[in-house]
XYZ file of C-alpha atoms in Angstrom:
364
model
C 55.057 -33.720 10.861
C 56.472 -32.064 14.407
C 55.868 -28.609 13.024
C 52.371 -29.576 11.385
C 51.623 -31.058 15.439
C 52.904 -28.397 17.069
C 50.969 -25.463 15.284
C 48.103 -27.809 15.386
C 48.398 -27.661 19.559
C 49.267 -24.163 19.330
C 45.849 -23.086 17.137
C 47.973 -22.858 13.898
C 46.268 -21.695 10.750
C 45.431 -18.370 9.484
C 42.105 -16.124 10.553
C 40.518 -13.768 8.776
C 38.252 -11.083 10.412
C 37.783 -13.364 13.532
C 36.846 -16.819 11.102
C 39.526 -19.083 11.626
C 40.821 -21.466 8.783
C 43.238 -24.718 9.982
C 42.620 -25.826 13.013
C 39.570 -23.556 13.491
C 37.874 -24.495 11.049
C 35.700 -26.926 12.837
C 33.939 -24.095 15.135
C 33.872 -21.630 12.311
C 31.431 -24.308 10.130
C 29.684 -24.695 13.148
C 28.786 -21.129 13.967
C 28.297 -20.505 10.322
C 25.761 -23.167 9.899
C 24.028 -21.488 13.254
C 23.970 -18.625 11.578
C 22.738 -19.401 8.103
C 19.494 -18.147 7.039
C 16.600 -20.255 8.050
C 13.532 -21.483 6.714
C 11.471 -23.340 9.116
C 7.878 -24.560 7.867
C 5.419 -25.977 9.956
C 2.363 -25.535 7.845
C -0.593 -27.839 7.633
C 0.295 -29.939 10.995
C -3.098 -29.101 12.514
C -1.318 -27.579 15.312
C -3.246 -25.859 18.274
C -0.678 -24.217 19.753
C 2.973 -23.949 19.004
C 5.214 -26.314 20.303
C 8.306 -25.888 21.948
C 11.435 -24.847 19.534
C 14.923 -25.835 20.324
C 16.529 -23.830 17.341
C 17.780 -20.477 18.173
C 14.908 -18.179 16.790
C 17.212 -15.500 16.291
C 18.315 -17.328 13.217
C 15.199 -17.547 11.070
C 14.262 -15.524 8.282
C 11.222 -17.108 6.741
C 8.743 -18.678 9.342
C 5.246 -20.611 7.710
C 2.731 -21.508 10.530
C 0.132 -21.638 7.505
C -2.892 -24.023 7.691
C -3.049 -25.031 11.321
C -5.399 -24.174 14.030
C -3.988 -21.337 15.557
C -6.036 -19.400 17.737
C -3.171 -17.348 19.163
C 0.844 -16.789 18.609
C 2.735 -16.437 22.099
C 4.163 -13.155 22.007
C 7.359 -13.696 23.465
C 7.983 -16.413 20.486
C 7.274 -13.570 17.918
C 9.141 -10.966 20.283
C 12.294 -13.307 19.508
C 12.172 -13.749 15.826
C 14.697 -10.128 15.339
C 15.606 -11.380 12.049
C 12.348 -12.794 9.889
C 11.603 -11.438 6.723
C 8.426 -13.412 5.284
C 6.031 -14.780 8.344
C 3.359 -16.732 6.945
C 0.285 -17.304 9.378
C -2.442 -17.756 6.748
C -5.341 -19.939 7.073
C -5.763 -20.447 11.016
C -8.241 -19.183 13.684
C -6.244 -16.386 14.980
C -8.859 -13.534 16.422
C -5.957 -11.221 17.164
C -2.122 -10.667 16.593
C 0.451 -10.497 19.257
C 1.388 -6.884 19.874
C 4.988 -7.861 19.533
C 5.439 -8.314 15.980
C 6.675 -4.020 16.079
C 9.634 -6.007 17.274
C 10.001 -7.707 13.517
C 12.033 -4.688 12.253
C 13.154 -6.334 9.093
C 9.861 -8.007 8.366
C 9.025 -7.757 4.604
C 5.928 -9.953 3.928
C 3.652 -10.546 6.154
C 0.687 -13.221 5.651
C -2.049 -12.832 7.794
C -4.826 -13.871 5.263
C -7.690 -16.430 6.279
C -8.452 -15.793 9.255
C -10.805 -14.515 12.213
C -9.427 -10.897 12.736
C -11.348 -7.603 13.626
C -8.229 -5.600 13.602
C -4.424 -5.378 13.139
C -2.582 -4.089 16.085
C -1.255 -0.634 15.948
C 2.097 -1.861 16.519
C 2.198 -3.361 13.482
C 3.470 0.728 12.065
C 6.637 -0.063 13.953
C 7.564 -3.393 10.719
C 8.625 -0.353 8.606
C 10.708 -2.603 6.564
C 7.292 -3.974 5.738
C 6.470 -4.168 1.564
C 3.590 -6.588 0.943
C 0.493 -6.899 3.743
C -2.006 -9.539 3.136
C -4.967 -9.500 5.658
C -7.579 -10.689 2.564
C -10.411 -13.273 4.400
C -11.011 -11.597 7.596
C -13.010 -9.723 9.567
C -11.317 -6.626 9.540
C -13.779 -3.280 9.852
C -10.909 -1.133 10.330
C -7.508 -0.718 9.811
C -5.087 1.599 11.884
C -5.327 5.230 11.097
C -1.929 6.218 11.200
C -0.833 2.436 9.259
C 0.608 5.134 5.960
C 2.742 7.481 7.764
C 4.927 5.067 9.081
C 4.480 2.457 6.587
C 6.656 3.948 3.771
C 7.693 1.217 1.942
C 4.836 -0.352 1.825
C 4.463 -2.082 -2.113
C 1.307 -4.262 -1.980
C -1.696 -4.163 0.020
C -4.620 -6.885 -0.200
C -6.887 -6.527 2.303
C -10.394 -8.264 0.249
C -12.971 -10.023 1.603
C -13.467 -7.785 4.801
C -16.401 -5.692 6.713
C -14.158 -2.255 5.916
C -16.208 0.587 5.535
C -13.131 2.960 5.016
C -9.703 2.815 4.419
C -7.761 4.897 6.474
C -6.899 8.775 5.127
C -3.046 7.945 5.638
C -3.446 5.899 3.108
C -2.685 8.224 1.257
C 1.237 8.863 2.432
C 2.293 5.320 1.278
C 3.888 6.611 -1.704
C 5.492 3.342 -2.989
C 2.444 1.421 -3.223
C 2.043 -0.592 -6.491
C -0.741 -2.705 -6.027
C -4.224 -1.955 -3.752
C -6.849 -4.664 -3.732
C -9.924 -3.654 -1.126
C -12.751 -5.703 -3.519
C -15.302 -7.539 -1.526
C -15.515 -5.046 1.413
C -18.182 -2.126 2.182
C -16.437 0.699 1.144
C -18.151 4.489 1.254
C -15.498 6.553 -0.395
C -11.688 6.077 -1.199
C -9.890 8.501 0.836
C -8.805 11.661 0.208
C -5.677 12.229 -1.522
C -5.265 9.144 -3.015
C -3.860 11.330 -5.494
C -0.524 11.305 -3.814
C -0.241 7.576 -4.757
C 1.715 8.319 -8.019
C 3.589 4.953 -8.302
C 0.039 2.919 -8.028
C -0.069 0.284 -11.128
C -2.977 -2.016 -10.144
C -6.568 -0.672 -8.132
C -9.387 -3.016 -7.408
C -12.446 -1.477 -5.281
C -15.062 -3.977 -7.009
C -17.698 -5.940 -5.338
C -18.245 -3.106 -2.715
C -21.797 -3.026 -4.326
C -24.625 -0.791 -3.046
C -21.803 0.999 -0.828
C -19.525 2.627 -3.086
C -21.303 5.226 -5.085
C -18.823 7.502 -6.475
C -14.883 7.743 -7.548
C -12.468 10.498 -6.505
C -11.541 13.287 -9.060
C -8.536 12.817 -7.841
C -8.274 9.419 -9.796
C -7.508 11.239 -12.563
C -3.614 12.051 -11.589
C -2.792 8.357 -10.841
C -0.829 8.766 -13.944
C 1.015 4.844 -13.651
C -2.130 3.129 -13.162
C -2.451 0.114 -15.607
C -5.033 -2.080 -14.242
C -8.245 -0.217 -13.007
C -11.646 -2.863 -11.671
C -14.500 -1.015 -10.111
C -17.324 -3.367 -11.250
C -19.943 -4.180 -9.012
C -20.665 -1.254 -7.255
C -23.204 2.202 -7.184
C -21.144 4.451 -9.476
C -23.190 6.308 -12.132
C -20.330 8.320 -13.412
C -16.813 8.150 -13.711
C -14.862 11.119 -13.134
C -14.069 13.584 -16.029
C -10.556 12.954 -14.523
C -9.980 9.427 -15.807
C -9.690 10.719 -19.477
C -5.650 11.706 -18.337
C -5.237 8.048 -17.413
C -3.202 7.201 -20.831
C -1.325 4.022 -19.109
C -4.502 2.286 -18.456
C -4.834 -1.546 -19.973
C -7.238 -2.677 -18.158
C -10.526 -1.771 -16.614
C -13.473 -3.246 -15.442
C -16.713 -1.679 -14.995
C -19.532 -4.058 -15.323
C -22.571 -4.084 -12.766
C -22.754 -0.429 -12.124
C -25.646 1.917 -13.503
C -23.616 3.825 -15.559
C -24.795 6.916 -17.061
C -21.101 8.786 -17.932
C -20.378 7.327 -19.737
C -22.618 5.146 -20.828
C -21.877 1.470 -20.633
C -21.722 0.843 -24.398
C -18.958 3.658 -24.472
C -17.118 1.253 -22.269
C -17.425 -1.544 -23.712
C -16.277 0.046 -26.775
C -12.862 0.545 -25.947
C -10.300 2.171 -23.425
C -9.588 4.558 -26.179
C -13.637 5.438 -26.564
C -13.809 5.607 -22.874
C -10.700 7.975 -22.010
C -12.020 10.361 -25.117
C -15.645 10.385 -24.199
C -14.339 11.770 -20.685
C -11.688 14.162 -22.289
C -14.251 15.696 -24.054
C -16.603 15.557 -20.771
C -13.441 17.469 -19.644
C -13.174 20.047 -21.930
C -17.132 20.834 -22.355
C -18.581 24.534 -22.395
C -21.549 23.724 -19.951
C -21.863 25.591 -16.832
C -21.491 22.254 -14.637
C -18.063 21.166 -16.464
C -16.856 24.767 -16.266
C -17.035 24.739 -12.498
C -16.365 20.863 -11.394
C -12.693 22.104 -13.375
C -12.540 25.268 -12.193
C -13.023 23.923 -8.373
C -9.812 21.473 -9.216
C -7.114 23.424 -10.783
C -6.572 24.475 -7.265
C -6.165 20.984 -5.934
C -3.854 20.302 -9.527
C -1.963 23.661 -8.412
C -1.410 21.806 -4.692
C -0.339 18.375 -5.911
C 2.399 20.563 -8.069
C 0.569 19.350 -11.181
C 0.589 22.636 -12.461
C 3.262 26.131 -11.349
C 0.859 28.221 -9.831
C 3.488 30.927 -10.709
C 2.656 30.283 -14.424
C -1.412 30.592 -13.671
C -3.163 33.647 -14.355
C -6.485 34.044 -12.571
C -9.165 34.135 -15.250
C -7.064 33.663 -18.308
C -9.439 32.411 -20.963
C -8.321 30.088 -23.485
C -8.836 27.478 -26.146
C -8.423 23.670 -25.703
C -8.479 21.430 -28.526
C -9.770 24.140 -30.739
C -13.328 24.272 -28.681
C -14.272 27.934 -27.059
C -14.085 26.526 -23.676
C -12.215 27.856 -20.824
C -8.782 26.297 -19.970
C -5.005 26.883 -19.698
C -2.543 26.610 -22.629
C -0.563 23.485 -22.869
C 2.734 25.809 -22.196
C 1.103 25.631 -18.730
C 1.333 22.059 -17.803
C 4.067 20.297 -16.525
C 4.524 16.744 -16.793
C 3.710 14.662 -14.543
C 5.736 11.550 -13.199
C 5.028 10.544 -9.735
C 8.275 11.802 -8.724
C 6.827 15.354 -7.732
C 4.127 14.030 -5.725
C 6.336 11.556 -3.956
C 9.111 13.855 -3.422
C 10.351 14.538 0.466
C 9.125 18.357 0.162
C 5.672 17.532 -0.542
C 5.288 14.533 1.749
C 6.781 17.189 4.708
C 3.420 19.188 3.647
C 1.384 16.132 4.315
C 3.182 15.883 7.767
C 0.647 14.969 10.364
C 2.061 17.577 12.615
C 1.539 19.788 9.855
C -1.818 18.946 8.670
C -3.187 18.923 12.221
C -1.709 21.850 13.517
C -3.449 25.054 13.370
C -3.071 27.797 11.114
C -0.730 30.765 12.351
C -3.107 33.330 10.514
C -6.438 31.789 11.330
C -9.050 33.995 13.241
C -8.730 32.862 17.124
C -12.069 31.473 18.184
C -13.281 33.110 21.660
């Protein structure tokens, strides 16, 4: 019992990479428990403002300030919350966001749906840890233009129910989207390259009505898309393109004046729809011949095809019709992974595609 007293007085007991175990076992629990993930929810209180917290906010990982009356978020609280991963701020009457949150550098889901906002701050590129945005029920018209080149890892994107006219052409450089949902806005156009979005599964640009009037060709090469919903809109063709999209399972296209194809075609079946286009795709009028001719180029540039293995104004047949093509020797499959891949994203660069051309004519 002496020698059990004495090491107790003396800090006896064993410690392992600083976390004691005897005698200091007490303090260890305690700074362990201070340290413990957190989940603090404070939704529907009806809160104003945010009252004062007395736990550290260092400490929490999950914060829900959903269903209140927000009209503003202090930023020095938000500056102080280094380790959150899911912040939940949905359904209040916030009209902007603090400019801290680029301080939430291991923010994954962020919740801003539901409320009164006209924009997202730009600092919002600095959450790159960020993978699901939801900004759906607001009054966003724009969206930053740089948001994709820092954005990376960016899975999901719902931003419905807005005033957007456009989506912003970086867009295009968030290469690990799955899921886009921009339905319910005023969309003109997709942007360009969407292309590049090779890992995209689920697209939903419907209810954009008398606004959106046309689909990319570019649509065509979104080669993992499963789940397709354009109705509701201005579109009186569907690009040639979408015959390639074999994953496809579901598509809406109801409430456009469809001509190509025509709506029975689409109503028919997926399978009727995607061979109605291939054939669209492979036709011998003059039209066909050049809307494909104008995008083996842009196939050539997205590495669809090796424009080593081209030759200009080779002539061949495809699917046994006389018109003009490329052998199926010449094709190389096409997974995502090529379009994604660090080389071709460092030809996408912003410095790069913004930077003038070494050989271009000077302009006096």
């Amino acid at each position: 019992m002496r020698n059990m007293a004495e090491k107790r007085r003396h800090g006896g007991g064993h410690h392992v990479h600083g976390v004691g175990f005897g005698a200091g076992v007490g303090h260890a629990e305690h700074d362990e428990k201070r340290m413990e993930p957190k989940k603090l929810d404070m939704s529907g209180m009806s809160m104003d403002t945010i009252p004062h917290l007395s736990m550290p906010l260092g400490s929490i990982t999950t914060l829900d300030l959903s269903n209140n009356n927000l009209q503003s978020i202090p930023e020095s609280i938000i500056a102080r919350l280094l380790n959150v991963v899911v912040l939940d701020v949905r359904s209040n009457q916030l009209t902007s966001l603090p400019n801290s949150i680029g301080c939430l550098s291991k923010l994954k889901v962020l919740n801003v749906s539901g409320n009164l906002l006209r924009d997202l701050p730009a600092t919002i590129e600095e959450c790159r840890a960020l993978e699901e945005l939801n900004a759906n029920f607001n009054q966003l018209t724009k969206l930053p233009d740089t948001l994709g080149f820092e954005l990376h890892g960016l899975r999901r994107l719902s931003v419905n129910s807005n005033k957007l006219a456009y989506l912003p052409s970086s867009t295009s450089h968030m290469t690990a989207l799955r899921s886009l949902d921009a339905r319910l806005n005023c969309l003109r156009a997709l942007p360009d390259g969407l292309e590049n979005l090779g890992g995209l599964e689920a697209l939903n640009v419907s209810q954009n009505f008398q606004y959106l009037r046309e689909l990319p060709y570019g649509i065509g090469l979104l080669t993992s898309l499963r789940e397709l919903d354009v109705s509701y809109n201005s579109i009186a063709a569907l690009p040639d393109s979408m015959g390639c999209l074999t994953k496809l399972s579901r598509f809406s296209a109801a409430g456009n004046p469809l001509v190509s194809p025509p709506m029975d075609v689409v109503e028919q079946s997926l399978d009727a729809m995607r061979a109605y286009l291939s054939a669209r795709m492979n036709g011998t009028d003059k039209q066909d011949r050049r809307k494909k001719k104008s995008w083996v180029p842009k196939l050539v540039k997205y590495s669809t095809f090796s424009a080593g293995m081209m030759t200009p104004g080779r002539a061949t047949k495809v699917h046994g019709s006389g018109a003009e093509g490329l052998l199926m020797s010449d094709y190389r499959s096409l997974d995502g992974g090529g379009i994604a891949s660090p080389g071709f994203l460092s030809m996408l660069s912003p410095r790069r595609l913004f930077s003038p051309r070494r050989n271009s004519p000077k302009h006096h």
